[in-house]
PDB file of C-alpha atoms and ligand atoms in Angstrom:
ATOM      1  CA  MET A  28       3.219   1.121 -15.135  1.00 41.00           C
ATOM      2  CA  ASP A  29       2.641  -1.143 -18.121  1.00 37.00           C
ATOM      3  CA  THR A  30       5.539  -2.109 -20.353  1.00 36.00           C
ATOM      4  CA  THR A  31       5.724  -4.251 -23.427  1.00 43.00           C
ATOM      5  CA  LEU A  32       8.498  -6.384 -21.952  1.00 41.00           C
ATOM      6  CA  GLU A  33       6.386  -7.106 -18.852  1.00 39.00           C
ATOM      7  CA  SER A  34       3.640  -8.515 -21.009  1.00 35.00           C
ATOM      8  CA  SER A  35       5.802 -11.202 -22.762  1.00 29.00           C
ATOM      9  CA  ALA A  36      17.794   7.745 -15.279  1.00 28.00           C
ATOM     10  CA  ALA A  37      20.117  17.764 -11.516  1.00 31.00           C
ATOM     11  CA  VAL A  38      21.763  19.583  -9.699  1.00 26.00           C
ATOM     12  CA  LEU A  39      25.410  19.034  -8.895  1.00 30.00           C
ATOM     13  CA  ASP A  40      26.570  18.918  -5.331  1.00 32.00           C
ATOM     14  CA  THR A  41      30.355  19.051  -5.868  1.00 34.00           C
ATOM     15  CA  GLN A  42      32.272  15.940  -4.934  1.00 38.00           C
ATOM     16  CA  LYS A  43      36.029  16.148  -4.508  1.00 39.00           C
ATOM     17  CA  ASP A  44      38.339  13.151  -4.520  1.00 43.00           C
ATOM     18  CA  ALA A  45      41.548  11.913  -6.082  1.00 41.00           C
ATOM     19  CA  ASP A  46      39.861  11.633  -9.490  1.00 50.00           C
ATOM     20  CA  GLY A  47      39.206  15.410  -9.595  1.00 56.00           C
ATOM     21  CA  SER A  48      36.001  17.360  -9.286  1.00 63.00           C
ATOM     22  CA  PHE A  49      33.275  18.990 -11.347  1.00 68.00           C
ATOM     23  CA  PRO A  50      33.367  22.776 -11.527  1.00 67.00           C
ATOM     24  CA  THR A  51      31.208  24.224  -8.737  1.00 65.00           C
ATOM     25  CA  ASP A  52      29.752  27.012 -10.892  1.00 73.00           C
ATOM     26  CA  LYS A  53      28.248  24.647 -13.469  1.00 79.00           C
ATOM     27  CA  LYS A  54      24.875  22.948 -13.381  1.00 91.00           C
ATOM     28  CA  ILE A  55      25.391  19.362 -14.487  1.00 96.00           C
ATOM     29  CA  THR A  56      22.476  18.006 -16.520  1.00 97.00           C
ATOM     30  CA  VAL A  57      22.048  14.257 -16.587  1.00 98.00           C
ATOM     31  CA  VAL A  58      19.469  12.289 -18.577  1.00 98.00           C
ATOM     32  CA  PHE A  59      19.402   8.562 -17.954  1.00 98.00           C
ATOM     33  CA  VAL A  60      18.577   6.485 -21.047  1.00 99.00           C
ATOM     34  CA  LEU A  61      17.008   3.097 -20.443  1.00 99.00           C
ATOM     35  CA  GLY A  62      15.197   0.419 -22.408  1.00 98.00           C
ATOM     36  CA  GLY A  63      15.451  -3.260 -23.153  1.00 98.00           C
ATOM     37  CA  PRO A  64      18.561  -4.584 -24.895  1.00 98.00           C
ATOM     38  CA  GLY A  65      18.331  -3.542 -28.561  1.00 98.00           C
ATOM     39  CA  SER A  66      15.589  -0.963 -28.018  1.00 98.00           C
ATOM     40  CA  GLY A  67      17.659   1.647 -29.894  1.00 98.00           C
ATOM     41  CA  LYS A  68      19.224   3.593 -27.008  1.00 98.00           C
ATOM     42  CA  GLY A  69      22.588   3.962 -28.770  1.00 98.00           C
ATOM     43  CA  THR A  70      20.951   4.800 -32.104  1.00 98.00           C
ATOM     44  CA  GLN A  71      18.776   7.555 -30.633  1.00 98.00           C
ATOM     45  CA  CYS A  72      21.547   8.923 -28.395  1.00 98.00           C
ATOM     46  CA  ALA A  73      23.682   9.514 -31.491  1.00 98.00           C
ATOM     47  CA  ASN A  74      20.819  11.619 -32.942  1.00 97.00           C
ATOM     48  CA  ILE A  75      20.364  13.526 -29.666  1.00 97.00           C
ATOM     49  CA  VAL A  76      24.085  14.373 -29.497  1.00 96.00           C
ATOM     50  CA  GLU A  77      23.906  15.844 -32.989  1.00 94.00           C
ATOM     51  CA  HIS A  78      20.841  17.988 -32.272  1.00 95.00           C
ATOM     52  CA  PHE A  79      21.093  18.890 -28.589  1.00 96.00           C
ATOM     53  CA  GLY A  80      24.799  19.053 -27.689  1.00 94.00           C
ATOM     54  CA  PHE A  81      24.829  16.331 -25.074  1.00 97.00           C
ATOM     55  CA  THR A  82      27.782  14.013 -24.444  1.00 98.00           C
ATOM     56  CA  HIS A  83      26.676  10.425 -24.863  1.00 98.00           C
ATOM     57  CA  LEU A  84      28.150   7.947 -22.388  1.00 98.00           C
ATOM     58  CA  SER A  85      27.147   4.341 -22.918  1.00 98.00           C
ATOM     59  CA  THR A  86      27.934   2.386 -19.752  1.00 98.00           C
ATOM     60  CA  GLY A  87      27.993  -0.824 -21.819  1.00 98.00           C
ATOM     61  CA  ASP A  88      30.631   0.711 -24.148  1.00 98.00           C
ATOM     62  CA  LEU A  89      32.685   1.985 -21.181  1.00 98.00           C
ATOM     63  CA  LEU A  90      32.633  -1.482 -19.624  1.00 98.00           C
ATOM     64  CA  ARG A  91      33.488  -3.196 -22.935  1.00 97.00           C
ATOM     65  CA  ALA A  92      36.488  -0.845 -23.378  1.00 98.00           C
ATOM     66  CA  GLU A  93      37.623  -1.484 -19.786  1.00 98.00           C
ATOM     67  CA  SER A  94      37.326  -5.255 -20.208  1.00 97.00           C
ATOM     68  CA  LYS A  95      39.614  -5.060 -23.269  1.00 96.00           C
ATOM     69  CA  SER A  96      42.120  -2.664 -21.647  1.00 95.00           C
ATOM     70  CA  GLY A  97      43.881  -5.400 -19.682  1.00 91.00           C
ATOM     71  CA  SER A  98      42.942  -3.718 -16.388  1.00 93.00           C
ATOM     72  CA  PRO A  99      42.681  -5.843 -13.206  1.00 93.00           C
ATOM     73  CA  ASN A 100      38.865  -5.775 -13.518  1.00 96.00           C
ATOM     74  CA  GLY A 101      38.907  -6.717 -17.207  1.00 97.00           C
ATOM     75  CA  ILE A 102      38.279 -10.438 -16.923  1.00 97.00           C
ATOM     76  CA  MET A 103      35.607 -10.027 -14.251  1.00 98.00           C
ATOM     77  CA  ILE A 104      33.767  -7.463 -16.458  1.00 98.00           C
ATOM     78  CA  ARG A 105      34.003  -9.684 -19.556  1.00 97.00           C
ATOM     79  CA  ASP A 106      32.681 -12.738 -17.712  1.00 97.00           C
ATOM     80  CA  MET A 107      29.793 -10.811 -16.160  1.00 98.00           C
ATOM     81  CA  MET A 108      28.801  -9.257 -19.495  1.00 97.00           C
ATOM     82  CA  ASN A 109      28.870 -12.615 -21.227  1.00 96.00           C
ATOM     83  CA  GLU A 110      26.443 -13.836 -18.561  1.00 97.00           C
ATOM     84  CA  GLY A 111      24.244 -10.761 -19.048  1.00 96.00           C
ATOM     85  CA  LYS A 112      24.907  -9.832 -15.398  1.00 98.00           C
ATOM     86  CA  ILE A 113      25.209  -6.312 -13.999  1.00 98.00           C
ATOM     87  CA  VAL A 114      28.761  -5.258 -13.108  1.00 98.00           C
ATOM     88  CA  PRO A 115      29.249  -3.815  -9.555  1.00 98.00           C
ATOM     89  CA  SER A 116      28.321  -0.115  -9.440  1.00 98.00           C
ATOM     90  CA  GLU A 117      31.690   0.906  -7.993  1.00 97.00           C
ATOM     91  CA  VAL A 118      33.391  -0.149 -11.234  1.00 98.00           C
ATOM     92  CA  THR A 119      30.819   1.412 -13.576  1.00 98.00           C
ATOM     93  CA  ILE A 120      30.549   4.722 -11.697  1.00 98.00           C
ATOM     94  CA  LYS A 121      34.330   5.156 -11.625  1.00 97.00           C
ATOM     95  CA  LEU A 122      34.399   4.804 -15.430  1.00 98.00           C
ATOM     96  CA  LEU A 123      31.405   7.109 -15.835  1.00 98.00           C
ATOM     97  CA  ARG A 124      32.838   9.780 -13.563  1.00 97.00           C
ATOM     98  CA  LYS A 125      36.171   9.763 -15.412  1.00 97.00           C
ATOM     99  CA  ALA A 126      34.444  10.033 -18.811  1.00 98.00           C
ATOM    100  CA  MET A 127      32.227  12.880 -17.580  1.00 97.00           C
ATOM    101  CA  LEU A 128      35.189  14.865 -16.266  1.00 96.00           C
ATOM    102  CA  GLU A 129      37.244  14.249 -19.398  1.00 97.00           C
ATOM    103  CA  SER A 130      34.425  15.393 -21.700  1.00 97.00           C
ATOM    104  CA  GLY A 131      34.447  18.974 -20.408  1.00 95.00           C
ATOM    105  CA  ASN A 132      30.700  19.085 -21.149  1.00 96.00           C
ATOM    106  CA  ASP A 133      27.927  19.729 -18.638  1.00 95.00           C
ATOM    107  CA  LYS A 134      25.110  17.791 -20.333  1.00 96.00           C
ATOM    108  CA  PHE A 135      25.188  14.013 -20.336  1.00 98.00           C
ATOM    109  CA  LEU A 136      23.101  11.207 -21.751  1.00 98.00           C
ATOM    110  CA  ILE A 137      23.940   8.245 -19.550  1.00 98.00           C
ATOM    111  CA  ASP A 138      22.900   5.244 -21.591  1.00 98.00           C
ATOM    112  CA  GLY A 139      22.177   1.837 -20.005  1.00 98.00           C
ATOM    113  CA  PHE A 140      22.283   3.187 -16.464  1.00 98.00           C
ATOM    114  CA  PRO A 141      21.060   2.725 -13.728  1.00 98.00           C
ATOM    115  CA  ARG A 142      20.386  -0.940 -14.476  1.00 98.00           C
ATOM    116  CA  ASN A 143      19.398  -1.873 -10.926  1.00 98.00           C
ATOM    117  CA  GLU A 144      18.753  -0.430  -7.492  1.00 98.00           C
ATOM    118  CA  GLU A 145      22.433  -0.775  -6.538  1.00 98.00           C
ATOM    119  CA  ASN A 146      23.417   1.328  -9.614  1.00 98.00           C
ATOM    120  CA  ARG A 147      20.771   3.953  -8.795  1.00 98.00           C
ATOM    121  CA  ALA A 148      21.634   4.313  -5.097  1.00 98.00           C
ATOM    122  CA  ALA A 149      25.388   4.318  -5.715  1.00 97.00           C
ATOM    123  CA  PHE A 150      25.110   7.060  -8.365  1.00 97.00           C
ATOM    124  CA  GLU A 151      23.023   9.181  -6.029  1.00 96.00           C
ATOM    125  CA  ASN A 152      25.420   8.650  -3.098  1.00 96.00           C
ATOM    126  CA  ILE A 153      28.679   9.082  -4.981  1.00 95.00           C
ATOM    127  CA  MET A 154      27.805  11.638  -7.664  1.00 95.00           C
ATOM    128  CA  LYS A 155      25.037  13.487  -5.806  1.00 95.00           C
ATOM    129  CA  ILE A 156      23.395  14.274  -9.140  1.00 96.00           C
ATOM    130  CA  GLU A 157      19.638  13.922  -9.690  1.00 96.00           C
ATOM    131  CA  PRO A 158      18.748  13.068 -13.293  1.00 98.00           C
ATOM    132  CA  GLU A 159      16.651  15.631 -15.146  1.00 98.00           C
ATOM    133  CA  PHE A 160      14.491  12.743 -16.338  1.00 98.00           C
ATOM    134  CA  VAL A 161      14.739   9.176 -17.613  1.00 98.00           C
ATOM    135  CA  LEU A 162      14.216   8.501 -21.300  1.00 98.00           C
ATOM    136  CA  TYR A 163      12.700   5.045 -21.602  1.00 98.00           C
ATOM    137  CA  PHE A 164      12.631   3.271 -24.955  1.00 98.00           C
ATOM    138  CA  ASP A 165       9.785   0.813 -24.803  1.00 98.00           C
ATOM    139  CA  CYS A 166       9.791  -1.931 -27.427  1.00 98.00           C
ATOM    140  CA  PRO A 167       8.150  -5.360 -27.905  1.00 98.00           C
ATOM    141  CA  VAL A 168      10.448  -8.201 -26.903  1.00 98.00           C
ATOM    142  CA  GLU A 169      10.141  -9.982 -30.268  1.00 98.00           C
ATOM    143  CA  GLU A 170      11.375  -6.806 -31.989  1.00 98.00           C
ATOM    144  CA  LEU A 171      14.259  -6.530 -29.483  1.00 98.00           C
ATOM    145  CA  GLU A 172      15.324 -10.080 -30.207  1.00 98.00           C
ATOM    146  CA  ARG A 173      15.110  -9.542 -33.955  1.00 98.00           C
ATOM    147  CA  ARG A 174      17.219  -6.351 -33.754  1.00 98.00           C
ATOM    148  CA  LEU A 175      19.886  -7.919 -31.526  1.00 98.00           C
ATOM    149  CA  LEU A 176      20.262 -11.000 -33.695  1.00 98.00           C
ATOM    150  CA  ASN A 177      20.649  -8.765 -36.761  1.00 98.00           C
ATOM    151  CA  ARG A 178      22.941  -6.175 -35.199  1.00 98.00           C
ATOM    152  CA  ASN A 179      26.183  -7.688 -36.532  1.00 96.00           C
ATOM    153  CA  GLN A 180      28.528  -5.447 -34.537  1.00 96.00           C
ATOM    154  CA  GLY A 181      30.609  -8.347 -33.264  1.00 95.00           C
ATOM    155  CA  ARG A 182      29.309  -8.139 -29.706  1.00 96.00           C
ATOM    156  CA  ASP A 183      29.976 -11.310 -27.693  1.00 94.00           C
ATOM    157  CA  ASP A 184      26.637 -10.927 -25.877  1.00 97.00           C
ATOM    158  CA  ASP A 185      24.490 -10.754 -29.058  1.00 98.00           C
ATOM    159  CA  ASN A 186      23.812 -14.504 -29.026  1.00 97.00           C
ATOM    160  CA  ILE A 187      20.438 -16.012 -28.179  1.00 98.00           C
ATOM    161  CA  GLY A 188      21.648 -17.514 -24.866  1.00 98.00           C
ATOM    162  CA  THR A 189      23.000 -14.224 -23.472  1.00 98.00           C
ATOM    163  CA  ILE A 190      20.117 -12.228 -25.007  1.00 98.00           C
ATOM    164  CA  GLN A 191      17.589 -14.301 -22.997  1.00 98.00           C
ATOM    165  CA  LYS A 192      19.609 -13.667 -19.819  1.00 98.00           C
ATOM    166  CA  ARG A 193      19.751  -9.925 -20.548  1.00 98.00           C
ATOM    167  CA  PHE A 194      15.950  -9.829 -21.007  1.00 98.00           C
ATOM    168  CA  LYS A 195      15.512 -11.590 -17.652  1.00 98.00           C
ATOM    169  CA  VAL A 196      17.867  -9.152 -15.881  1.00 98.00           C
ATOM    170  CA  PHE A 197      16.028  -6.211 -17.498  1.00 98.00           C
ATOM    171  CA  ILE A 198      12.667  -7.442 -16.234  1.00 98.00           C
ATOM    172  CA  GLU A 199      13.855  -8.334 -12.743  1.00 98.00           C
ATOM    173  CA  SER A 200      16.302  -5.491 -12.037  1.00 98.00           C
ATOM    174  CA  THR A 201      15.679  -2.550 -14.424  1.00 98.00           C
ATOM    175  CA  LEU A 202      11.879  -2.434 -14.534  1.00 98.00           C
ATOM    176  CA  PRO A 203      11.751  -1.574 -10.798  1.00 98.00           C
ATOM    177  CA  ILE A 204      14.053   1.389 -11.522  1.00 98.00           C
ATOM    178  CA  LEU A 205      11.642   2.580 -14.221  1.00 98.00           C
ATOM    179  CA  GLU A 206       8.800   2.238 -11.705  1.00 98.00           C
ATOM    180  CA  TYR A 207      10.805   4.307  -9.213  1.00 98.00           C
ATOM    181  CA  TYR A 208      11.344   7.201 -11.636  1.00 98.00           C
ATOM    182  CA  ASN A 209       7.765   6.932 -12.845  1.00 98.00           C
ATOM    183  CA  SER A 210       6.576   7.434  -9.261  1.00 98.00           C
ATOM    184  CA  LYS A 211       8.747  10.569  -9.092  1.00 98.00           C
ATOM    185  CA  GLY A 212       7.215  11.893 -12.357  1.00 98.00           C
ATOM    186  CA  LYS A 213      10.581  11.626 -14.090  1.00 98.00           C
ATOM    187  CA  LEU A 214       9.872   8.916 -16.649  1.00 98.00           C
ATOM    188  CA  ARG A 215       9.562   9.886 -20.330  1.00 98.00           C
ATOM    189  CA  LYS A 216       8.325   6.826 -22.159  1.00 98.00           C
ATOM    190  CA  ILE A 217       8.900   6.584 -25.919  1.00 98.00           C
ATOM    191  CA  ASP A 218       7.409   4.004 -28.291  1.00 98.00           C
ATOM    192  CA  ALA A 219      10.647   2.525 -29.663  1.00 98.00           C
ATOM    193  CA  GLY A 220       8.986  -0.099 -31.842  1.00 98.00           C
ATOM    194  CA  LYS A 221       8.589   2.393 -34.698  1.00 98.00           C
ATOM    195  CA  PRO A 222      11.138   3.256 -37.428  1.00 98.00           C
ATOM    196  CA  VAL A 223      14.221   5.200 -36.253  1.00 98.00           C
ATOM    197  CA  ASP A 224      13.099   8.603 -37.690  1.00 98.00           C
ATOM    198  CA  GLU A 225       9.650   8.344 -36.139  1.00 98.00           C
ATOM    199  CA  VAL A 226      11.126   7.425 -32.758  1.00 98.00           C
ATOM    200  CA  PHE A 227      13.425  10.456 -33.011  1.00 98.00           C
ATOM    201  CA  GLU A 228      10.469  12.773 -33.642  1.00 98.00           C
ATOM    202  CA  ASP A 229       9.088  11.697 -30.252  1.00 98.00           C
ATOM    203  CA  VAL A 230      12.523  12.018 -28.664  1.00 98.00           C
ATOM    204  CA  LYS A 231      12.856  15.583 -29.991  1.00 98.00           C
ATOM    205  CA  ALA A 232       9.576  16.533 -28.351  1.00 98.00           C
ATOM    206  CA  VAL A 233      10.847  15.298 -24.976  1.00 98.00           C
ATOM    207  CA  LEU A 234      14.251  16.977 -25.394  1.00 97.00           C
ATOM    208  CA  SER A 235      12.718  20.280 -26.600  1.00 95.00           C
ATOM    209  CA  PRO A 236      13.531  22.138 -23.318  1.00 91.00           C
ATOM    210  CA  PHE A 237      17.183  21.787 -24.288  1.00 88.00           C
ATOM    211  CA  ALA A 238      16.698  23.096 -27.846  1.00 86.00           C
ATOM    212  CA  VAL A 239      17.316  26.765 -26.940  1.00 57.00           C
ATOM    213  CA  GLU A 240      20.527  25.844 -25.153  1.00 50.00           C
ATOM    214  CA  ALA A 241      21.590  23.843 -28.182  1.00 49.00           C
ATOM    215  CA  ASN A 242      21.016  26.899 -30.418  1.00 52.00           C
ATOM    216  CA  THR A 243      22.952  29.079 -28.004  1.00 53.00           C
ATOM    217  CA  CYS A 244      25.721  26.514 -28.006  1.00 52.00           C
ATOM    218  CA  ARG A 245      25.734  26.418 -31.805  1.00 52.00           C
ATOM    219  CA  LYS A 246      25.688  30.256 -31.945  1.00 48.00           C
ATOM    220  CA  SER A 247      28.610  30.545 -29.533  1.00 53.00           C
ATOM    221  CA  ASN A 248      30.519  27.991 -31.589  1.00 54.00           C
ATOM    222  CA  VAL A 249      29.839  30.047 -34.706  1.00 47.00           C
ATOM    223  CA  SER A 250      31.054  33.262 -33.050  1.00 47.00           C
ATOM    224  CA  MET A 251      34.133  31.406 -31.799  1.00 56.00           C
ATOM    225  CA  VAL A 252      34.923  30.239 -35.347  1.00 50.00           C
ATOM    226  CA  LEU A 253      34.286  33.733 -36.754  1.00 46.00           C
ATOM    227  CA  GLY A 254      36.488  35.248 -34.028  1.00 49.00           C
ATOM    228  CA  LEU A 255      39.258  32.808 -34.842  1.00 59.00           C
ATOM    229  CA  GLU A 256      39.007  33.524 -38.563  1.00 54.00           C
ATOM    230  CA  TYR A 257      39.234  37.288 -37.885  1.00 51.00           C
ATOM    231  CA  LEU A 258      42.312  36.720 -35.687  1.00 64.00           C
ATOM    232  CA  ILE A 259      43.991  34.699 -38.455  1.00 64.00           C
ATOM    233  CA  TYR A 260      43.156  37.501 -40.940  1.00 57.00           C
ATOM    234  CA  LEU A 261      44.740  40.120 -38.626  1.00 61.00           C
ATOM    235  CA  VAL A 262      47.885  38.009 -38.102  1.00 72.00           C
ATOM    236  CA  LYS A 263      48.190  37.520 -41.889  1.00 72.00           C
ATOM    237  CA  ARG A 264      47.899  41.299 -42.439  1.00 69.00           C
ATOM    238  CA  LEU A 265      50.515  41.929 -39.753  1.00 76.00           C
ATOM    239  CA  PHE A 266      52.922  39.509 -41.437  1.00 74.00           C
ATOM    240  CA  ARG A 267      52.295  41.109 -44.834  1.00 74.00           C
ATOM    241  CA  ALA A 268      52.969  44.591 -43.413  1.00 73.00           C
ATOM    242  CA  ALA A 269      56.150  43.363 -41.686  1.00 78.00           C
ATOM    243  CA  ARG A 270      57.338  41.737 -44.918  1.00 79.00           C
ATOM    244  CA  MET A 271      56.690  44.917 -46.906  1.00 72.00           C
ATOM    245  CA  LEU A 272      58.590  46.950 -44.330  1.00 72.00           C
ATOM    246  CA  LEU A 273      61.556  44.549 -44.378  1.00 73.00           C
ATOM    247  CA  THR A 274      61.549  44.460 -48.200  1.00 69.00           C
ATOM    248  CA  HIS A 275      61.421  48.235 -48.265  1.00 64.00           C
ATOM    249  CA  LEU A 276      64.310  48.549 -45.762  1.00 69.00           C
ATOM    250  CA  PHE A 277      66.360  45.885 -47.545  1.00 60.00           C
ATOM    251  CA  HIS A 278      65.813  47.369 -51.002  1.00 61.00           C
ATOM    252  CA  GLY A 279      66.389  50.847 -49.619  1.00 53.00           C
ATOM    253  CA  THR A 280      69.754  49.762 -48.178  1.00 48.00           C
ATOM    254  CA  ALA A 281      70.637  47.830 -51.332  1.00 43.00           C
ATOM    255  CA  LEU A 282      69.768  50.831 -53.475  1.00 36.00           C
ATOM    256  CA  GLU A 283      71.769  53.098 -51.227  1.00 45.00           C
ATOM    257  CA  GLU A 284      74.724  50.685 -51.384  1.00 52.00           C
ATOM    258  CA  GLY A 285      74.341  50.409 -55.183  1.00 41.00           C
ATOM    259  CA  TRP A 286      74.229  54.148 -55.537  1.00 37.00           C
ATOM    260  CA  HIS A 287      77.273  54.495 -53.219  1.00 43.00           C
ATOM    261  CA  ALA A 288      79.286  51.875 -55.200  1.00 43.00           C
ATOM    262  CA  ALA A 289      78.329  53.552 -58.468  1.00 40.00           C
ATOM    263  CA  SER A 290      79.453  56.927 -57.218  1.00 37.00           C
ATOM    264  CA  ILE A 291      82.860  55.472 -56.123  1.00 38.00           C
ATOM    265  CA  GLN A 292      83.363  53.937 -59.573  1.00 43.00           C
ATOM    266  CA  LYS A 293      82.679  57.310 -61.142  1.00 37.00           C
TER     267      LYS A 293
HETATM  268  N1  ATP B 322      13.693   2.095 -34.485  1.00 94.34           N
HETATM  269  C1  ATP B 322      14.429   1.091 -34.977  1.00 94.34           C
HETATM  270  N2  ATP B 322      13.933   0.276 -35.913  1.00 94.34           N
HETATM  271  C2  ATP B 322      14.663  -0.744 -36.428  1.00 94.34           C
HETATM  272  N3  ATP B 322      15.925  -1.027 -36.056  1.00 94.34           N
HETATM  273  C3  ATP B 322      16.476  -0.243 -35.108  1.00 94.34           C
HETATM  274  C4  ATP B 322      15.772   0.848 -34.524  1.00 94.34           C
HETATM  275  N4  ATP B 322      16.574   1.447 -33.617  1.00 94.34           N
HETATM  276  C5  ATP B 322      17.721   0.756 -33.632  1.00 94.34           C
HETATM  277  N5  ATP B 322      17.677  -0.260 -34.520  1.00 94.34           N
HETATM  278  C6  ATP B 322      18.721  -1.257 -34.803  1.00 94.34           C
HETATM  279  O1  ATP B 322      18.631  -2.213 -33.752  1.00 94.34           O
HETATM  280  C7  ATP B 322      19.923  -2.587 -33.302  1.00 94.34           C
HETATM  281  C8  ATP B 322      20.048  -2.218 -31.826  1.00 94.34           C
HETATM  282  O2  ATP B 322      20.045  -0.819 -31.694  1.00 94.34           O
HETATM  283  P1  ATP B 322      20.981  -0.107 -30.614  1.00 94.34           P
HETATM  284  O3  ATP B 322      22.348  -0.696 -30.654  1.00 94.34           O
HETATM  285  O4  ATP B 322      20.851   1.366 -30.811  1.00 94.34           O
HETATM  286  O5  ATP B 322      20.216  -0.583 -29.283  1.00 94.34           O
HETATM  287  P2  ATP B 322      20.634  -0.432 -27.758  1.00 94.34           P
HETATM  288  O6  ATP B 322      19.397  -0.194 -27.005  1.00 94.34           O
HETATM  289  O7  ATP B 322      21.724   0.608 -27.610  1.00 94.34           O
HETATM  290  O8  ATP B 322      21.217  -1.883 -27.476  1.00 94.34           O
HETATM  291  P3  ATP B 322      22.056  -2.434 -26.214  1.00 94.34           P
HETATM  292  O9  ATP B 322      21.281  -2.172 -24.994  1.00 94.34           O
HETATM  293  O10 ATP B 322      22.177  -3.883 -26.486  1.00 94.34           O
HETATM  294  O11 ATP B 322      23.394  -1.725 -26.230  1.00 94.34           O
HETATM  295  C9  ATP B 322      20.926  -1.871 -34.199  1.00 94.34           C
HETATM  296  O12 ATP B 322      21.293  -2.740 -35.235  1.00 94.34           O
HETATM  297  C10 ATP B 322      20.127  -0.682 -34.743  1.00 94.34           C
HETATM  298  O13 ATP B 322      20.573  -0.299 -36.024  1.00 94.34           O
HETATM  299  N1  LIG B 323      25.106  -0.089 -15.937  1.00 94.34           N
HETATM  300  C1  LIG B 323      25.513  -1.193 -16.625  1.00 94.34           C
HETATM  301  C2  LIG B 323      25.436  -1.247 -18.014  1.00 94.34           C
HETATM  302  C3  LIG B 323      25.835  -2.374 -18.672  1.00 94.34           C
HETATM  303  N2  LIG B 323      26.312  -3.412 -17.969  1.00 94.34           N
HETATM  304  C4  LIG B 323      26.736  -4.647 -18.657  1.00 94.34           C
HETATM  305  C5  LIG B 323      25.631  -5.663 -18.619  1.00 94.34           C
HETATM  306  C6  LIG B 323      25.018  -5.572 -19.965  1.00 94.34           C
HETATM  307  O1  LIG B 323      24.421  -6.764 -20.365  1.00 94.34           O
HETATM  308  C7  LIG B 323      26.204  -5.230 -20.819  1.00 94.34           C
HETATM  309  C8  LIG B 323      25.865  -4.573 -22.110  1.00 94.34           C
HETATM  310  O2  LIG B 323      25.243  -3.332 -21.862  1.00 94.34           O
HETATM  311  P1  LIG B 323      24.541  -2.537 -23.061  1.00 94.34           P
HETATM  312  O3  LIG B 323      25.612  -2.190 -24.057  1.00 94.34           O
HETATM  313  O4  LIG B 323      23.537  -3.451 -23.620  1.00 94.34           O
HETATM  314  O5  LIG B 323      23.935  -1.307 -22.459  1.00 94.34           O
HETATM  315  O6  LIG B 323      27.013  -4.392 -20.004  1.00 94.34           O
HETATM  316  C9  LIG B 323      26.393  -3.353 -16.600  1.00 94.34           C
HETATM  317  O7  LIG B 323      26.821  -4.308 -15.962  1.00 94.34           O
HETATM  318  N3  LIG B 323      26.000  -2.242 -15.940  1.00 94.34           N
END
């Protein structure tokens, strides 16, 4: 398989443990999203979420949040990320699993994972979920560097020293994972060197099998909203009827009392 960087991520088999379990009756769909650092994985995932109803889980974001949470692993994660190294799978998968369960969704874009063979094997062994396919954003290294240096999102690892290390780790550890999924016919390679909208056109073509489900999902959301609105309308009418009845009873009694008092005075 040729890549630009060289030249310069189902079916659920339920797992039960202390963290909880996925519902047995649901098919869990997982799409792994890979590409060099800065290839636009996060950018495109945001578009996919909007159009196809997936939950986007960025392993980098999950690790960054964990490193800042003051957890026992926090310092180790921060140090490894600053060195561009890959955090042990046990840590990453625990975070991923928790986020997947908490989302309540059954379709996941797992961004920046699996980064190496250890990640891939651990996910398969622990989660027992086969990815539907792997979306690979392929982009020239010069463009990656330019994007990362201009990102300006305050990331500690967006400095030239760590960027070079991340490129090296991508070539040595992640490219073999792409080869693996390519050999299984599960790689969907996208030219990520183009403008964002053009890249998304290609992404949409790959994600098209999920379009019908997305429509269904949107339709069911619409009927849920309409159902809720109708319920609110019925409750409002009920309240109005109750108020009219009470007013009628109250006024009736008051009138009766008024009439009674008047007749006594006479
Ligand atoms: N097609 C594109 N053309 C130009 N700039 C882009 C494109 N896609 C993304 N960018 C910009 O490049 C930078 C990196 O994009 P993004 O954060 O989505 O990459 P990433 O692959 O998620 O990075 P990382 O692996 O480091 O988390 C961002 O500033 C983004 O706005
Ligand atoms: N599976 C993963 C994903 C990410 N990391 C670490 C190492 C990366 O350099 C860093 C940033 O990830 P990104 O936001 O660029 O996807 O996070 C990891 O160790 N394991």
